[in-house]
Amino acid sequence: MLQQFQHYITTTFSFLKGKKIVLAVSGGIDSMVLMHLLMRSGYTFSVAHCNFQLRDQESDQDEEFVKMTCQEHYIPYFINRFETQKYADLHKKSIQIAARELRYNWFDELMHTNGYDFLLTAHHIDDSAETFLINFTRGTGLEGLMGIPQQNKNILRPLLPFSREEIERYAQENSVSWREDSSNASDKYFRNKIRHHILPILKELNPNFLNSFQQTLIHLQEAQCLVEEASSMVYEDVVEETNDEKRFDLNKLQKLPHKTTYLYQWLKPYGFTAWNDIFDLTEAQSGKQIFSEDYRLLKDRDFLILSKKTEPQNESYEIQEQLKQIDFPINLRLSDQSHIISHSKGTIFVDKLSLKFPLILRKWQEGDYFYPSGMQGKKKVSKYFKDEKFSLIDKEKTWLLCSENEIIWIVNHRADQRFLANEKTQHILKIEVL
Amino acid sequence: MLQQFQHYITTTFSFLKGKKIVLAVSGGIDSMVLMHLLMRSGYTFSVAHCNFQLRDQESDQDEEFVKMTCQEHYIPYFINRFETQKYADLHKKSIQIAARELRYNWFDELMHTNGYDFLLTAHHIDDSAETFLINFTRGTGLEGLMGIPQQNKNILRPLLPFSREEIERYAQENSVSWREDSSNASDKYFRNKIRHHILPILKELNPNFLNSFQQTLIHLQEAQCLVEEASSMVYEDVVEETNDEKRFDLNKLQKLPHKTTYLYQWLKPYGFTAWNDIFDLTEAQSGKQIFSEDYRLLKDRDFLILSKKTEPQNESYEIQEQLKQIDFPINLRLSDQSHIISHSKGTIFVDKLSLKFPLILRKWQEGDYFYPSGMQGKKKVSKYFKDEKFSLIDKEKTWLLCSENEIIWIVNHRADQRFLANEKTQHILKIEVL
């Protein structure tokens, strides 16, 4: 097996020579075989071992075993002990998820701090088949049936094409020692159940199962590429992107034969999960919206508008009298003037003596009203927005400049009559958006 | 369960009312439940039962049971006894495949002869999951992971959304009787192994497995739609179709990011299986070709050319002296003329007395030569083809008209000098392509 493994790794991963490599080693058979293979193939690397402290002295013995092996071969090593159970309890996560997060967070940090180019892990094709079956059992889309990727950014899995059986043969032929993880033998975890009860039957039904599986993965990965290609070809036609929004043209979308599938493809990266609600949204009233953790999808007349969730609407900022300029949350300059030049959407001239400092910058609230410049009487801000055809997002982006609770200016849109300077005003204050 | 089943069938299959329906009934629980459901929902239908004669008297008892049930309810029935084992031996097929072929061939015939609109079968979601897992175990592409379709032309499967468990509950609640198929309990067949050993574990790991599976199928079916959409969008750009050929432009193909995947999608329907050879063909020498059962894919300079396999190249046809016209394998008219009008590619005038009847129509063979009209001396036909830039397919489509083994005419292309009529010819024969 050594030759076969060596041939594969030296041809496929020739780019690794001269790179800074760190290898994740649990002490189990897979990672010990990969460590042996790397040594025998002349690679220089360091080792990182996670002690999750979940199996008492067994865990510590694993740690000791990895440490001794590294010392014996003069391989630099990093060891980290995690309070996995505590972390899981604290974050209300399963032990498996907790261990995974701790592990990859630490690896990230380790690579960044020490300038490693690649992290190597010892996953193999049986792991990939297990992952496929886990996702399948739980329910998934095509993207959940891609197996484990051989390379994912700077994580490489050189043993991925090999089976557990081949790795065992390698270990035997090359007298690699390793430690058995007692939790692997238990059926406690979902993965172990699949490993011990499903995979053996598949291999019995098709003795060539792992090869067939590799071919299946290739076919599915190719199908996924075409799905993404169709998705992006159609995207260009249907979606307009601006700096902070994507606008999905519903008239164009409705003409597509698989509109829900396209929406799913396009919106998946934004963390949405309530797909039926989203599909209903295409037919819903203007103003309806659906949220993911970070994004908002809004039905606005003939469009669905995707945007980042905005800040809470109750934020407000004070502008002290002595300030000449503010840079947050928007850029405003305030300057004393001897005369009025010309009002515009982005510049107003007000009577400074009529203002009560500090001025307030805040968002619109239900019940707000103002006295629009050039008009008689007052108007609800909501009515003004409606007349000006503001979308929900427009409304949320708009700042109101206020004196106490009275609106001075719907910034960048319309001034309030009450505060505007006129030819009699003695202290003219110019306020402009930069 | 009755209400739930009835609600589903009457809403989803309302179009069945008034149609001529035949129901496939084995006597097992699934088909007996469907039969009960159809009766209780007021459908009129006939029953078709296959006796595969594989389980001796058990098979005959099944037949008797179905017959009695139909008679009891005045339902017309068809019964067919098959020599399944003999058929399987004769055609070297597995019993499962043999039974399937016999069954569907008979159903086809039955529907055609008796004017049935729809065949109903009692497949359910467990069957669909089994089919998924069978294909997955053997290795497949996305198209093998679509489950069983609810409708496939005129075959309908009204119980497809329901589980085996729900069907069992229906049978119990409604006192439906059925016969247990003893072969279902054995692990002899691939499907039974998956039914008894894999599905129960998946359902244990995820008690909601069948619902998740239904969602998975929907996602995969949608992905498959996009795959086909990408495939056909790109196809239009890369492929030129003529009556009997499809020409894949390699220059355009090479620019595609997933060219092998597209080729796979496009060529799959033509029965090709040697995918690696096909992918190599894009880089191969002109003239190389790969065959499926009925089709041929030829590398010809900057194209891959797909065409139906041509007839064997050794066919030849005689043209007797008295014939005025032939219609096969091509249309030729032979007529005596008093003078030469004008030679053209499709019409020649020859000296009838120089010909030896019957004339022969045949394809080109290695070593053929002729005396091209308007040229001095002889020329190999292969050289002529090359100079005229004939593709392999052009060569194969071209007929030679011969007198014994001497070429008179490369039909529709070039006459032979030796047989052409001139002003001294007494018996002028005009031969023209119609």
PDB file of N, CA, C and O in Angstrom, chain B residues 137-179:
ATOM      1  N   THR B 137     -26.724   2.428  -4.289  1.00  0.00           N
ATOM      2  CA  THR B 137     -25.798   1.341  -3.945  1.00  0.00           C
ATOM      3  C   THR B 137     -25.037   0.872  -5.179  1.00  0.00           C
ATOM      4  O   THR B 137     -23.852   0.560  -5.122  1.00  0.00           O
ATOM      5  N   ARG B 138     -25.719   0.843  -6.305  1.00  0.00           N
ATOM      6  CA  ARG B 138     -25.071   0.370  -7.533  1.00  0.00           C
ATOM      7  C   ARG B 138     -24.224   1.446  -8.190  1.00  0.00           C
ATOM      8  O   ARG B 138     -23.414   1.163  -9.058  1.00  0.00           O
ATOM      9  N   GLY B 139     -24.427   2.712  -7.798  1.00  0.00           N
ATOM     10  CA  GLY B 139     -23.722   3.817  -8.456  1.00  0.00           C
ATOM     11  C   GLY B 139     -24.626   4.422  -9.505  1.00  0.00           C
ATOM     12  O   GLY B 139     -25.210   3.700 -10.306  1.00  0.00           O
ATOM     13  N   THR B 140     -24.760   5.737  -9.527  1.00  0.00           N
ATOM     14  CA  THR B 140     -25.722   6.371 -10.427  1.00  0.00           C
ATOM     15  C   THR B 140     -25.381   7.837 -10.599  1.00  0.00           C
ATOM     16  O   THR B 140     -24.437   8.337  -9.994  1.00  0.00           O
ATOM     17  N   GLY B 141     -26.159   8.523 -11.451  1.00  0.00           N
ATOM     18  CA  GLY B 141     -26.061   9.977 -11.540  1.00  0.00           C
ATOM     19  C   GLY B 141     -27.309  10.571 -10.917  1.00  0.00           C
ATOM     20  O   GLY B 141     -28.147   9.848 -10.365  1.00  0.00           O
ATOM     21  N   LEU B 142     -27.438  11.873 -11.036  1.00  0.00           N
ATOM     22  CA  LEU B 142     -28.596  12.535 -10.439  1.00  0.00           C
ATOM     23  C   LEU B 142     -29.902  11.917 -10.931  1.00  0.00           C
ATOM     24  O   LEU B 142     -30.852  11.746 -10.164  1.00  0.00           O
ATOM     25  N   GLU B 143     -29.946  11.548 -12.213  1.00  0.00           N
ATOM     26  CA  GLU B 143     -31.191  11.018 -12.783  1.00  0.00           C
ATOM     27  C   GLU B 143     -31.612   9.699 -12.115  1.00  0.00           C
ATOM     28  O   GLU B 143     -32.770   9.318 -12.186  1.00  0.00           O
ATOM     29  N   GLY B 144     -30.670   9.011 -11.460  1.00  0.00           N
ATOM     30  CA  GLY B 144     -31.009   7.777 -10.751  1.00  0.00           C
ATOM     31  C   GLY B 144     -31.507   8.034  -9.338  1.00  0.00           C
ATOM     32  O   GLY B 144     -31.864   7.108  -8.623  1.00  0.00           O
ATOM     33  N   LEU B 145     -31.513   9.302  -8.932  1.00  0.00           N
ATOM     34  CA  LEU B 145     -31.924   9.635  -7.565  1.00  0.00           C
ATOM     35  C   LEU B 145     -33.235  10.431  -7.560  1.00  0.00           C
ATOM     36  O   LEU B 145     -33.470  11.280  -6.712  1.00  0.00           O
ATOM     37  N   MET B 146     -34.081  10.172  -8.552  1.00  0.00           N
ATOM     38  CA  MET B 146     -35.340  10.905  -8.684  1.00  0.00           C
ATOM     39  C   MET B 146     -36.496  10.176  -8.007  1.00  0.00           C
ATOM     40  O   MET B 146     -37.606  10.680  -7.983  1.00  0.00           O
ATOM     41  N   GLY B 147     -36.246   8.964  -7.474  1.00  0.00           N
ATOM     42  CA  GLY B 147     -37.345   8.183  -6.915  1.00  0.00           C
ATOM     43  C   GLY B 147     -38.227   7.628  -8.027  1.00  0.00           C
ATOM     44  O   GLY B 147     -37.893   7.727  -9.206  1.00  0.00           O
ATOM     45  N   ILE B 148     -39.371   7.057  -7.634  1.00  0.00           N
ATOM     46  CA  ILE B 148     -40.334   6.551  -8.619  1.00  0.00           C
ATOM     47  C   ILE B 148     -41.249   7.711  -9.002  1.00  0.00           C
ATOM     48  O   ILE B 148     -41.743   8.406  -8.119  1.00  0.00           O
ATOM     49  N   PRO B 149     -41.471   7.942 -10.301  1.00  0.00           N
ATOM     50  CA  PRO B 149     -42.355   9.074 -10.653  1.00  0.00           C
ATOM     51  C   PRO B 149     -43.817   8.748 -10.366  1.00  0.00           C
ATOM     52  O   PRO B 149     -44.247   7.615 -10.531  1.00  0.00           O
ATOM     53  N   GLN B 150     -44.559   9.753  -9.935  1.00  0.00           N
ATOM     54  CA  GLN B 150     -45.980   9.541  -9.664  1.00  0.00           C
ATOM     55  C   GLN B 150     -46.746   9.272 -10.952  1.00  0.00           C
ATOM     56  O   GLN B 150     -47.701   8.519 -10.962  1.00  0.00           O
ATOM     57  N   GLN B 151     -46.307   9.913 -12.018  1.00  0.00           N
ATOM     58  CA  GLN B 151     -46.942   9.637 -13.311  1.00  0.00           C
ATOM     59  C   GLN B 151     -45.854   9.490 -14.352  1.00  0.00           C
ATOM     60  O   GLN B 151     -44.917  10.266 -14.417  1.00  0.00           O
ATOM     61  N   ASN B 152     -45.967   8.443 -15.168  1.00  0.00           N
ATOM     62  CA  ASN B 152     -45.012   8.228 -16.240  1.00  0.00           C
ATOM     63  C   ASN B 152     -45.836   7.841 -17.449  1.00  0.00           C
ATOM     64  O   ASN B 152     -46.280   6.717 -17.573  1.00  0.00           O
ATOM     65  N   LYS B 153     -46.109   8.826 -18.299  1.00  0.00           N
ATOM     66  CA  LYS B 153     -47.023   8.656 -19.424  1.00  0.00           C
ATOM     67  C   LYS B 153     -48.387   8.199 -18.884  1.00  0.00           C
ATOM     68  O   LYS B 153     -48.971   8.885 -18.070  1.00  0.00           O
ATOM     69  N   ASN B 154     -48.838   7.014 -19.294  1.00  0.00           N
ATOM     70  CA  ASN B 154     -50.174   6.593 -18.855  1.00  0.00           C
ATOM     71  C   ASN B 154     -50.153   5.651 -17.655  1.00  0.00           C
ATOM     72  O   ASN B 154     -51.136   4.982 -17.373  1.00  0.00           O
ATOM     73  N   ILE B 155     -49.028   5.615 -16.939  1.00  0.00           N
ATOM     74  CA  ILE B 155     -48.980   4.842 -15.685  1.00  0.00           C
ATOM     75  C   ILE B 155     -49.082   5.805 -14.506  1.00  0.00           C
ATOM     76  O   ILE B 155     -48.302   6.757 -14.421  1.00  0.00           O
ATOM     77  N   LEU B 156     -50.042   5.573 -13.623  1.00  0.00           N
ATOM     78  CA  LEU B 156     -50.234   6.442 -12.462  1.00  0.00           C
ATOM     79  C   LEU B 156     -50.017   5.659 -11.173  1.00  0.00           C
ATOM     80  O   LEU B 156     -50.372   4.484 -11.105  1.00  0.00           O
ATOM     81  N   ARG B 157     -49.467   6.341 -10.176  1.00  0.00           N
ATOM     82  CA  ARG B 157     -49.227   5.685  -8.883  1.00  0.00           C
ATOM     83  C   ARG B 157     -49.850   6.523  -7.766  1.00  0.00           C
ATOM     84  O   ARG B 157     -49.167   7.315  -7.126  1.00  0.00           O
ATOM     85  N   PRO B 158     -51.147   6.309  -7.539  1.00  0.00           N
ATOM     86  CA  PRO B 158     -51.889   7.202  -6.622  1.00  0.00           C
ATOM     87  C   PRO B 158     -51.441   7.082  -5.172  1.00  0.00           C
ATOM     88  O   PRO B 158     -51.679   7.985  -4.391  1.00  0.00           O
ATOM     89  N   LEU B 159     -50.806   5.967  -4.777  1.00  0.00           N
ATOM     90  CA  LEU B 159     -50.423   5.810  -3.370  1.00  0.00           C
ATOM     91  C   LEU B 159     -49.010   6.307  -3.095  1.00  0.00           C
ATOM     92  O   LEU B 159     -48.502   6.154  -1.981  1.00  0.00           O
ATOM     93  N   LEU B 160     -48.362   6.904  -4.109  1.00  0.00           N
ATOM     94  CA  LEU B 160     -46.950   7.244  -3.959  1.00  0.00           C
ATOM     95  C   LEU B 160     -46.630   8.123  -2.750  1.00  0.00           C
ATOM     96  O   LEU B 160     -45.591   7.937  -2.127  1.00  0.00           O
ATOM     97  N   PRO B 161     -47.490   9.078  -2.361  1.00  0.00           N
ATOM     98  CA  PRO B 161     -47.118   9.902  -1.198  1.00  0.00           C
ATOM     99  C   PRO B 161     -47.288   9.163   0.130  1.00  0.00           C
ATOM    100  O   PRO B 161     -46.879   9.679   1.156  1.00  0.00           O
ATOM    101  N   PHE B 162     -47.919   7.987   0.128  1.00  0.00           N
ATOM    102  CA  PHE B 162     -48.196   7.303   1.396  1.00  0.00           C
ATOM    103  C   PHE B 162     -47.115   6.274   1.714  1.00  0.00           C
ATOM    104  O   PHE B 162     -46.435   5.776   0.819  1.00  0.00           O
ATOM    105  N   SER B 163     -46.985   5.993   3.007  1.00  0.00           N
ATOM    106  CA  SER B 163     -45.955   5.049   3.440  1.00  0.00           C
ATOM    107  C   SER B 163     -46.545   3.653   3.601  1.00  0.00           C
ATOM    108  O   SER B 163     -47.764   3.485   3.681  1.00  0.00           O
ATOM    109  N   ARG B 164     -45.660   2.671   3.650  1.00  0.00           N
ATOM    110  CA  ARG B 164     -46.086   1.294   3.897  1.00  0.00           C
ATOM    111  C   ARG B 164     -46.896   1.231   5.192  1.00  0.00           C
ATOM    112  O   ARG B 164     -47.921   0.543   5.256  1.00  0.00           O
ATOM    113  N   GLU B 165     -46.426   1.969   6.188  1.00  0.00           N
ATOM    114  CA  GLU B 165     -47.102   1.947   7.487  1.00  0.00           C
ATOM    115  C   GLU B 165     -48.541   2.480   7.367  1.00  0.00           C
ATOM    116  O   GLU B 165     -49.474   1.923   7.940  1.00  0.00           O
ATOM    117  N   GLU B 166     -48.707   3.560   6.608  1.00  0.00           N
ATOM    118  CA  GLU B 166     -50.051   4.120   6.443  1.00  0.00           C
ATOM    119  C   GLU B 166     -50.958   3.146   5.693  1.00  0.00           C
ATOM    120  O   GLU B 166     -52.156   3.038   5.983  1.00  0.00           O
ATOM    121  N   ILE B 167     -50.367   2.457   4.726  1.00  0.00           N
ATOM    122  CA  ILE B 167     -51.150   1.483   3.964  1.00  0.00           C
ATOM    123  C   ILE B 167     -51.565   0.325   4.863  1.00  0.00           C
ATOM    124  O   ILE B 167     -52.704  -0.161   4.797  1.00  0.00           O
ATOM    125  N   GLU B 168     -50.649  -0.084   5.748  1.00  0.00           N
ATOM    126  CA  GLU B 168     -50.993  -1.143   6.697  1.00  0.00           C
ATOM    127  C   GLU B 168     -52.119  -0.691   7.633  1.00  0.00           C
ATOM    128  O   GLU B 168     -53.032  -1.455   7.943  1.00  0.00           O
ATOM    129  N   ARG B 169     -52.053   0.553   8.054  1.00  0.00           N
ATOM    130  CA  ARG B 169     -53.090   1.068   8.936  1.00  0.00           C
ATOM    131  C   ARG B 169     -54.437   1.095   8.212  1.00  0.00           C
ATOM    132  O   ARG B 169     -55.469   0.712   8.760  1.00  0.00           O
ATOM    133  N   TYR B 170     -54.397   1.540   6.952  1.00  0.00           N
ATOM    134  CA  TYR B 170     -55.616   1.565   6.134  1.00  0.00           C
ATOM    135  C   TYR B 170     -56.219   0.169   6.055  1.00  0.00           C
ATOM    136  O   TYR B 170     -57.425  -0.019   6.253  1.00  0.00           O
ATOM    137  N   ALA B 171     -55.362  -0.820   5.780  1.00  0.00           N
ATOM    138  CA  ALA B 171     -55.846  -2.195   5.607  1.00  0.00           C
ATOM    139  C   ALA B 171     -56.516  -2.677   6.889  1.00  0.00           C
ATOM    140  O   ALA B 171     -57.599  -3.286   6.857  1.00  0.00           O
ATOM    141  N   GLN B 172     -55.881  -2.365   7.999  1.00  0.00           N
ATOM    142  CA  GLN B 172     -56.408  -2.807   9.283  1.00  0.00           C
ATOM    143  C   GLN B 172     -57.742  -2.115   9.596  1.00  0.00           C
ATOM    144  O   GLN B 172     -58.729  -2.762   9.913  1.00  0.00           O
ATOM    145  N   GLU B 173     -57.745  -0.793   9.459  1.00  0.00           N
ATOM    146  CA  GLU B 173     -58.942  -0.030   9.795  1.00  0.00           C
ATOM    147  C   GLU B 173     -60.136  -0.401   8.923  1.00  0.00           C
ATOM    148  O   GLU B 173     -61.278  -0.261   9.328  1.00  0.00           O
ATOM    149  N   ASN B 174     -59.834  -0.817   7.666  1.00  0.00           N
ATOM    150  CA  ASN B 174     -60.925  -1.066   6.730  1.00  0.00           C
ATOM    151  C   ASN B 174     -61.101  -2.553   6.424  1.00  0.00           C
ATOM    152  O   ASN B 174     -61.762  -2.901   5.456  1.00  0.00           O
ATOM    153  N   SER B 175     -60.489  -3.386   7.255  1.00  0.00           N
ATOM    154  CA  SER B 175     -60.598  -4.841   7.096  1.00  0.00           C
ATOM    155  C   SER B 175     -60.348  -5.290   5.662  1.00  0.00           C
ATOM    156  O   SER B 175     -61.106  -6.084   5.106  1.00  0.00           O
ATOM    157  N   VAL B 176     -59.319  -4.732   5.062  1.00  0.00           N
ATOM    158  CA  VAL B 176     -58.935  -5.169   3.717  1.00  0.00           C
ATOM    159  C   VAL B 176     -58.187  -6.493   3.868  1.00  0.00           C
ATOM    160  O   VAL B 176     -57.302  -6.610   4.719  1.00  0.00           O
ATOM    161  N   SER B 177     -58.541  -7.509   3.106  1.00  0.00           N
ATOM    162  CA  SER B 177     -57.728  -8.727   3.176  1.00  0.00           C
ATOM    163  C   SER B 177     -56.733  -8.758   2.023  1.00  0.00           C
ATOM    164  O   SER B 177     -56.962  -8.170   0.962  1.00  0.00           O
ATOM    165  N   TRP B 178     -55.626  -9.426   2.235  1.00  0.00           N
ATOM    166  CA  TRP B 178     -54.589  -9.526   1.211  1.00  0.00           C
ATOM    167  C   TRP B 178     -53.803 -10.792   1.441  1.00  0.00           C
ATOM    168  O   TRP B 178     -53.973 -11.453   2.464  1.00  0.00           O
ATOM    169  N   ARG B 179     -52.951 -11.137   0.496  1.00  0.00           N
ATOM    170  CA  ARG B 179     -52.079 -12.308   0.647  1.00  0.00           C
ATOM    171  C   ARG B 179     -50.632 -11.862   0.784  1.00  0.00           C
ATOM    172  O   ARG B 179     -50.164 -11.018   0.038  1.00  0.00           O
TER     173      ARG B 179
END
